[in-house]
Short mmCIF file of C-alpha atoms and ligand atoms in Angstrom, two decimals:
data_model
loop_
_atom_site.label_atom_id
_atom_site.label_comp_id
_atom_site.label_asym_id
_atom_site.label_seq_id
_atom_site.Cartn_x
_atom_site.Cartn_y
_atom_site.Cartn_z
CA MET A 1 -15.53 -23.37 -15.66
CA GLU A 2 -18.81 -24.92 -14.46
CA SER A 3 -18.84 -27.23 -17.47
CA HIS A 4 -16.04 -29.45 -16.12
CA SER A 5 -17.05 -32.97 -15.35
CA ARG A 6 -18.54 -33.40 -11.96
CA ASP A 7 -15.76 -35.26 -10.24
CA ALA A 8 -12.75 -33.69 -11.83
CA GLY A 9 -10.49 -31.35 -9.85
CA TRP A 10 -8.87 -28.28 -11.31
CA ILE A 11 -7.40 -24.90 -10.46
CA GLU A 12 -8.61 -21.44 -11.31
CA VAL A 13 -6.46 -18.34 -10.70
CA ILE A 14 -7.87 -14.78 -10.48
CA CYS A 15 -4.99 -12.30 -10.44
CA GLY A 16 -4.38 -8.59 -10.92
CA PRO A 17 -3.54 -5.48 -8.85
CA MET A 18 -5.42 -4.08 -5.87
CA PHE A 19 -8.94 -2.81 -6.52
CA SER A 20 -9.19 -4.87 -9.78
CA GLY A 21 -12.14 -6.96 -8.53
CA LYS A 22 -10.35 -10.13 -7.72
CA THR A 23 -12.24 -10.72 -4.42
CA GLU A 24 -15.56 -9.77 -6.14
CA GLU A 25 -14.92 -12.36 -8.86
CA LEU A 26 -13.86 -15.00 -6.26
CA ILE A 27 -17.11 -14.42 -4.28
CA ARG A 28 -19.17 -14.59 -7.47
CA ARG A 29 -17.79 -17.92 -8.39
CA LEU A 30 -18.15 -19.34 -4.93
CA ARG A 31 -21.76 -18.14 -4.70
CA ARG A 32 -22.55 -19.93 -7.92
CA ALA A 33 -20.97 -23.16 -6.44
CA VAL A 34 -23.23 -22.79 -3.42
CA ILE A 35 -26.22 -22.39 -5.76
CA ALA A 36 -25.10 -25.68 -7.40
CA ARG A 37 -25.28 -27.17 -3.86
CA GLN A 38 -21.61 -27.98 -3.75
CA ALA A 39 -19.79 -27.98 -0.45
CA VAL A 40 -17.65 -24.78 -0.43
CA GLN A 41 -14.83 -23.75 1.97
CA VAL A 42 -13.11 -20.37 1.81
CA PHE A 43 -9.71 -19.53 3.25
CA LYS A 44 -7.52 -16.46 3.70
CA PRO A 45 -4.16 -15.88 5.37
CA ALA A 46 -4.40 -14.81 8.98
CA ILE A 47 -2.13 -11.93 8.13
CA ASP A 48 -5.00 -10.14 6.39
CA LYS A 49 -6.98 -8.52 9.15
CA ARG A 50 -8.24 -5.50 7.34
CA TYR A 51 -11.91 -6.24 7.79
CA HIS A 52 -13.45 -9.19 9.47
CA ASP A 53 -11.64 -12.24 10.82
CA THR A 54 -14.15 -14.77 9.62
CA ARG A 55 -15.09 -13.27 6.23
CA VAL A 56 -13.49 -12.47 2.87
CA THR A 57 -14.48 -8.92 1.98
CA SER A 58 -14.17 -6.89 -1.23
CA HIS A 59 -13.53 -3.22 -1.44
CA SER A 60 -17.16 -2.91 -2.53
CA ALA A 61 -18.29 -4.51 0.72
CA GLN A 62 -19.43 -7.89 -0.65
CA SER A 63 -18.38 -10.71 1.60
CA VAL A 64 -18.48 -14.46 2.21
CA GLU A 65 -17.72 -16.47 5.30
CA ALA A 66 -14.03 -17.56 5.45
CA VAL A 67 -11.57 -19.28 7.71
CA ALA A 68 -8.33 -17.38 8.48
CA VAL A 69 -5.42 -19.79 8.53
CA ALA A 70 -1.90 -19.18 9.73
CA ASP A 71 -0.13 -21.03 6.91
CA VAL A 72 -0.38 -23.75 4.23
CA GLU A 73 -0.21 -26.53 6.76
CA ALA A 74 -3.18 -25.09 8.63
CA LEU A 75 -5.09 -24.70 5.37
CA LYS A 76 -4.46 -28.39 4.44
CA ARG A 77 -5.68 -29.50 7.85
CA ALA A 78 -8.82 -27.39 7.62
CA VAL A 79 -10.13 -28.78 4.32
CA GLY A 80 -13.04 -31.11 5.01
CA ALA A 81 -13.36 -34.57 3.38
CA GLY A 82 -16.65 -33.60 1.74
CA THR A 83 -15.50 -30.24 0.31
CA ARG A 84 -15.96 -29.93 -3.45
CA VAL A 85 -14.80 -26.30 -3.94
CA VAL A 86 -12.03 -24.53 -2.05
CA GLY A 87 -11.70 -20.75 -2.42
CA ILE A 88 -8.47 -19.00 -1.39
CA ASP A 89 -8.15 -15.16 -1.21
CA GLU A 90 -4.87 -13.17 -0.90
CA ALA A 91 -2.96 -16.25 -2.01
CA GLN A 92 0.28 -14.33 -2.49
CA PHE A 93 0.75 -14.34 1.31
CA PHE A 94 0.87 -18.14 1.59
CA GLY A 95 4.33 -18.75 0.12
CA ALA A 96 5.69 -21.47 -2.15
CA GLY A 97 4.11 -24.37 -0.26
CA LEU A 98 0.71 -23.34 -1.56
CA VAL A 99 1.51 -24.66 -5.05
CA GLU A 100 1.88 -28.30 -3.98
CA ALA A 101 -1.10 -28.02 -1.60
CA VAL A 102 -3.53 -26.87 -4.26
CA GLN A 103 -2.09 -29.31 -6.84
CA SER A 104 -2.81 -32.14 -4.42
CA LEU A 105 -6.39 -30.85 -3.74
CA ALA A 106 -7.06 -30.68 -7.50
CA ASP A 107 -5.52 -34.10 -8.17
CA ASN A 108 -7.96 -35.49 -5.64
CA GLY A 109 -10.99 -33.97 -7.33
CA THR A 110 -11.40 -30.57 -5.69
CA ARG A 111 -12.01 -27.42 -7.61
CA VAL A 112 -9.65 -24.73 -6.32
CA VAL A 113 -10.35 -21.02 -6.95
CA ILE A 114 -7.43 -18.77 -6.03
CA ALA A 115 -7.35 -14.96 -5.94
CA GLY A 116 -4.15 -13.02 -5.41
CA LEU A 117 -1.82 -10.15 -6.44
CA ASP A 118 0.31 -11.05 -9.45
CA GLN A 119 2.77 -8.23 -8.75
CA ASP A 120 4.12 -6.61 -5.60
CA TYR A 121 4.24 -2.82 -5.09
CA ARG A 122 7.51 -2.63 -7.10
CA GLY A 123 5.84 -4.37 -10.05
CA GLN A 124 7.74 -7.57 -9.47
CA PRO A 125 5.99 -10.94 -9.89
CA PHE A 126 4.60 -11.95 -6.46
CA ASP A 127 5.48 -15.55 -5.56
CA PRO A 128 3.79 -17.99 -5.58
CA MET A 129 1.29 -16.51 -8.03
CA PRO A 130 3.49 -17.08 -11.19
CA ALA A 131 3.75 -20.85 -10.35
CA LEU A 132 0.06 -21.03 -9.51
CA MET A 133 -0.78 -19.41 -12.87
CA ALA A 134 1.43 -21.89 -14.62
CA VAL A 135 -0.24 -25.02 -13.23
CA ALA A 136 -3.83 -23.68 -13.30
CA GLU A 137 -6.40 -24.87 -15.85
CA GLN A 138 -7.77 -21.28 -16.06
CA VAL A 139 -6.21 -17.91 -15.41
CA THR A 140 -8.26 -14.66 -15.23
CA LYS A 141 -6.33 -11.35 -15.15
CA CYS A 142 -8.33 -8.51 -13.72
CA LEU A 143 -7.61 -4.83 -14.26
CA ALA A 144 -8.39 -1.86 -12.09
CA VAL A 145 -8.94 1.79 -13.01
CA CYS A 146 -5.77 3.89 -12.79
CA ALA A 147 -6.29 6.32 -9.96
CA GLN A 148 -4.19 8.95 -11.74
CA CYS A 149 -5.46 8.97 -15.38
CA GLY A 150 -8.48 6.68 -15.63
CA ALA A 151 -6.88 4.17 -17.99
CA LEU A 152 -6.84 0.39 -17.12
CA GLY A 153 -4.60 -0.16 -14.06
CA SER A 154 -2.44 -3.23 -13.87
CA ARG A 155 -0.25 -2.30 -10.90
CA SER A 156 -0.58 -1.51 -7.17
CA PHE A 157 1.27 1.65 -6.26
CA ARG A 158 2.24 2.17 -2.62
CA LEU A 159 1.42 5.67 -1.50
CA SER A 160 2.92 5.47 2.02
CA GLY A 161 4.86 3.06 4.26
CA GLY A 162 8.19 1.31 4.21
CA ASP A 163 10.13 -0.99 1.89
CA GLY A 164 8.77 -4.35 3.16
CA ARG A 165 7.06 -6.43 0.54
CA VAL A 166 4.20 -7.33 2.80
CA GLN A 167 2.20 -4.36 4.06
CA VAL A 168 -1.48 -4.99 4.28
CA GLY A 169 -3.55 -1.99 3.60
CA ALA A 170 -6.32 -0.60 1.35
CA ALA A 171 -7.19 2.81 -0.04
CA ASP A 172 -5.13 4.58 2.54
CA SER A 173 -1.75 3.15 1.49
CA TYR A 174 -2.19 1.87 -2.07
CA GLU A 175 -3.76 2.92 -5.33
CA ALA A 176 -4.21 1.17 -8.73
CA ARG A 177 -2.18 2.66 -11.52
CA CYS A 178 -1.47 2.01 -15.21
CA ARG A 179 2.08 1.11 -16.41
CA GLN A 180 2.83 4.69 -17.28
CA CYS A 181 1.57 6.36 -14.05
CA PHE A 182 3.19 3.57 -11.98
CA HIS A 183 6.59 4.25 -13.51
CA GLN A 184 6.11 7.96 -13.06
CA GLY A 185 5.26 7.43 -9.37
CA MET A 186 8.29 5.16 -8.80
CA LEU A 187 10.54 7.82 -10.36
CA GLU A 188 9.10 10.58 -8.21
CA ALA A 189 9.46 8.37 -5.08
CA SER A 190 13.13 7.58 -5.89
CA ARG A 191 13.91 11.31 -6.44
CA GLY A 192 12.11 12.13 -3.09
CA ARG A 193 14.35 9.58 -1.39
CA VAL A 194 17.59 11.04 -2.84
CA ALA A 195 16.64 14.61 -2.04
P1 LIG B 1 -9.39 -6.70 -5.23
O1 LIG B 1 -9.75 -7.88 -4.45
O2 LIG B 1 -8.78 -6.96 -6.60
O3 LIG B 1 -8.51 -5.76 -4.42
P2 LIG B 1 -12.12 -5.95 -4.81
O4 LIG B 1 -12.96 -7.09 -5.41
O5 LIG B 1 -11.98 -5.96 -3.32
O6 LIG B 1 -10.74 -5.88 -5.53
O7 LIG B 1 -12.85 -4.56 -5.13
C1 LIG B 1 -13.17 -4.20 -6.44
C2 LIG B 1 -14.03 -2.91 -6.34
O8 LIG B 1 -13.30 -1.79 -5.74
C3 LIG B 1 -14.61 -2.40 -7.57
O9 LIG B 1 -15.83 -3.05 -7.98
C4 LIG B 1 -14.92 -0.94 -7.19
O10 LIG B 1 -16.19 -0.84 -6.48
C5 LIG B 1 -13.86 -0.60 -6.15
N1 LIG B 1 -12.82 0.29 -6.56
C6 LIG B 1 -12.21 1.21 -5.80
N2 LIG B 1 -11.15 1.81 -6.45
C7 LIG B 1 -11.08 1.23 -7.65
C8 LIG B 1 -10.18 1.39 -8.82
N3 LIG B 1 -9.12 2.26 -8.77
N4 LIG B 1 -10.41 0.61 -9.88
C9 LIG B 1 -11.44 -0.25 -9.89
N5 LIG B 1 -12.30 -0.49 -8.88
C10 LIG B 1 -12.09 0.29 -7.78
MG1 LIG B 2 -9.10 -8.67 -2.67
ZN1 LIG B 3 -2.51 6.10 -15.51
#
C-alpha cells in the first residue's frame, strides 16, 4: 500500500487467528514507514500485558516501541499532530468506538494499520474487526499452522481457562487450529463439560 498518494489517508486491516503472524506483519509495515521517514506511532490496549508495557511484541520476539492506552479516547488524545502512520495491535480489545476513531484519522490524511483477531475462541466474529474490515481500503487475512494436523489454521482454540471472551494469553492457553480440528476440540470440550 506504499503506492498511495502522499497525503491520502487510508485504513489497512491485518486479521487472522493467534500465531498467524499479524503482529509480525504489522511490525514489517511500520518499519518500512520508518524507512520512508514518516512519523509513526504504535498503540496497543493496556489490557495486553503479556510481554512489555511499552512495546508491541510478536510470538517470534520481534518488537517495536508502542504506547499502551486504556481505551479509544486515550488513543485519540495520544495521536500527535505530525503523525503520518498509526499502528494498532490487538484491535479487537478496543470496542466499537475504534471504527469511528480510525475513520476520522484516515479522513484527515493518516495511514492507519490495524492488527487484530477476526474471531474469538468460539469462532465468532470478534467486534469491532468485522466493521473495520468493511471500511478498510485493504484487508490481509493471515493463517497460522494448525497445532493438531499441520494444515493452515484459521481459528484460535482455547486450551484452558473460563468462558469469558477476553482472556489474554499465549502458547499456554491457546493454539491455532484448522476448521476441522477446531470443531473436533469444541465437541470434545462440550462432552467434557457434560460428563
Ligand atoms: P499473531 O500476532 O498473529 O498472534 P505473531 O506475529 O505474534 O502472530 O507470531 C507469528 C509467529 O509465531 C510465527 O512466525 C512463528 O514463528 C510463531 N508460531 C508459533 N506457533 C505457530 C503456529 N501454530 N502457526 C504459525 N506460526 C507459529
Ligand atoms: Mg499479535
Ligand atoms: Zn487441523
